[in-house]
XYZ file of C-alpha atoms in Angstrom:
100
model
C 78.925 117.880 91.687
C 81.228 115.446 89.898
C 83.115 112.930 91.981
C 86.917 113.057 91.898
C 88.240 109.989 90.023
C 89.828 107.339 92.217
C 93.001 107.542 90.095
C 93.436 111.173 91.128
C 92.777 110.390 94.786
C 95.265 107.511 94.847
C 98.020 109.402 93.042
C 97.321 112.473 95.159
C 97.630 110.392 98.313
C 101.064 109.123 97.342
C 102.371 112.505 96.193
C 100.624 114.450 98.937
C 101.697 112.061 101.663
C 105.321 112.368 100.642
C 105.080 116.147 100.259
C 103.495 116.622 103.674
C 106.053 114.347 105.333
C 108.935 116.129 103.639
C 107.780 119.713 104.204
C 106.549 119.297 107.784
C 109.342 116.875 108.758
C 106.617 114.774 110.405
C 106.430 111.346 108.807
C 103.302 110.469 110.778
C 101.439 113.396 109.233
C 102.444 112.247 105.758
C 101.314 108.743 106.681
C 97.936 110.105 107.720
C 97.525 111.795 104.324
C 98.524 108.535 102.621
C 96.035 106.539 104.718
C 93.090 108.920 104.280
C 93.554 109.078 100.515
C 94.031 105.309 100.291
C 90.833 104.728 102.252
C 88.868 107.139 100.049
C 90.226 105.546 96.883
C 89.494 102.030 98.181
C 85.888 103.012 98.872
C 85.489 104.161 95.271
C 87.283 101.089 93.926
C 84.899 98.845 95.832
C 81.829 100.773 94.614
C 82.942 100.894 90.976
C 84.792 97.628 90.433
C 83.911 95.307 93.315
C 85.723 93.849 96.290
C 88.366 91.796 94.471
C 89.450 94.751 92.359
C 89.454 97.020 95.406
C 91.670 94.557 97.244
C 94.082 94.291 94.330
C 94.256 98.067 93.855
C 94.709 98.605 97.596
C 97.581 96.124 97.555
C 99.068 97.981 94.570
C 98.745 101.279 96.473
C 100.639 99.897 99.486
C 103.196 98.178 97.234
C 103.777 101.441 95.364
C 104.437 103.237 98.637
C 106.901 100.537 99.653
C 108.562 100.436 96.218
C 109.136 104.177 96.204
C 111.681 103.842 99.003
C 114.304 101.687 97.233
C 113.504 103.403 93.934
C 114.452 106.718 95.552
C 118.052 105.520 95.849
C 118.187 104.989 92.083
C 116.282 107.958 90.632
C 115.717 110.430 93.471
C 112.794 111.040 95.788
C 110.390 113.061 93.667
C 110.876 111.017 90.477
C 110.277 107.839 92.488
C 107.110 109.197 94.072
C 105.758 110.520 90.771
C 106.600 107.242 89.063
C 104.777 105.018 91.523
C 101.882 107.487 91.744
C 101.542 107.379 87.965
C 101.572 103.591 87.960
C 98.839 103.429 90.609
C 96.799 106.086 88.817
C 97.012 104.152 85.552
C 95.962 100.901 87.230
C 93.121 102.654 89.034
C 91.883 104.272 85.853
C 92.062 101.006 83.929
C 90.211 98.988 86.551
C 87.770 101.436 88.142
C 87.571 104.816 86.393
C 87.653 104.097 82.669
C 83.911 103.580 82.292
C 82.927 106.469 84.564
């Protein structure tokens, strides 16, 4: 069975985490989704691109989550989440998934 690309996992974690938090009204549950997906993506990043790249992509993942909050005030919640998820997915693909 083919492994899910880390770009999909990372973007899915950001979008899914927000969706779960919004629809259940339980931010902690959304945070759990975000954390589980981030951990799974980081594992793949480390395996495919090494520790330095995994650290940089993990930092980008957390920064994207943080950046989505002020961005929401400018463009709305879903556009902000999709925007940062796309940016993380692109970085993940470029660094870890492109050669897979």
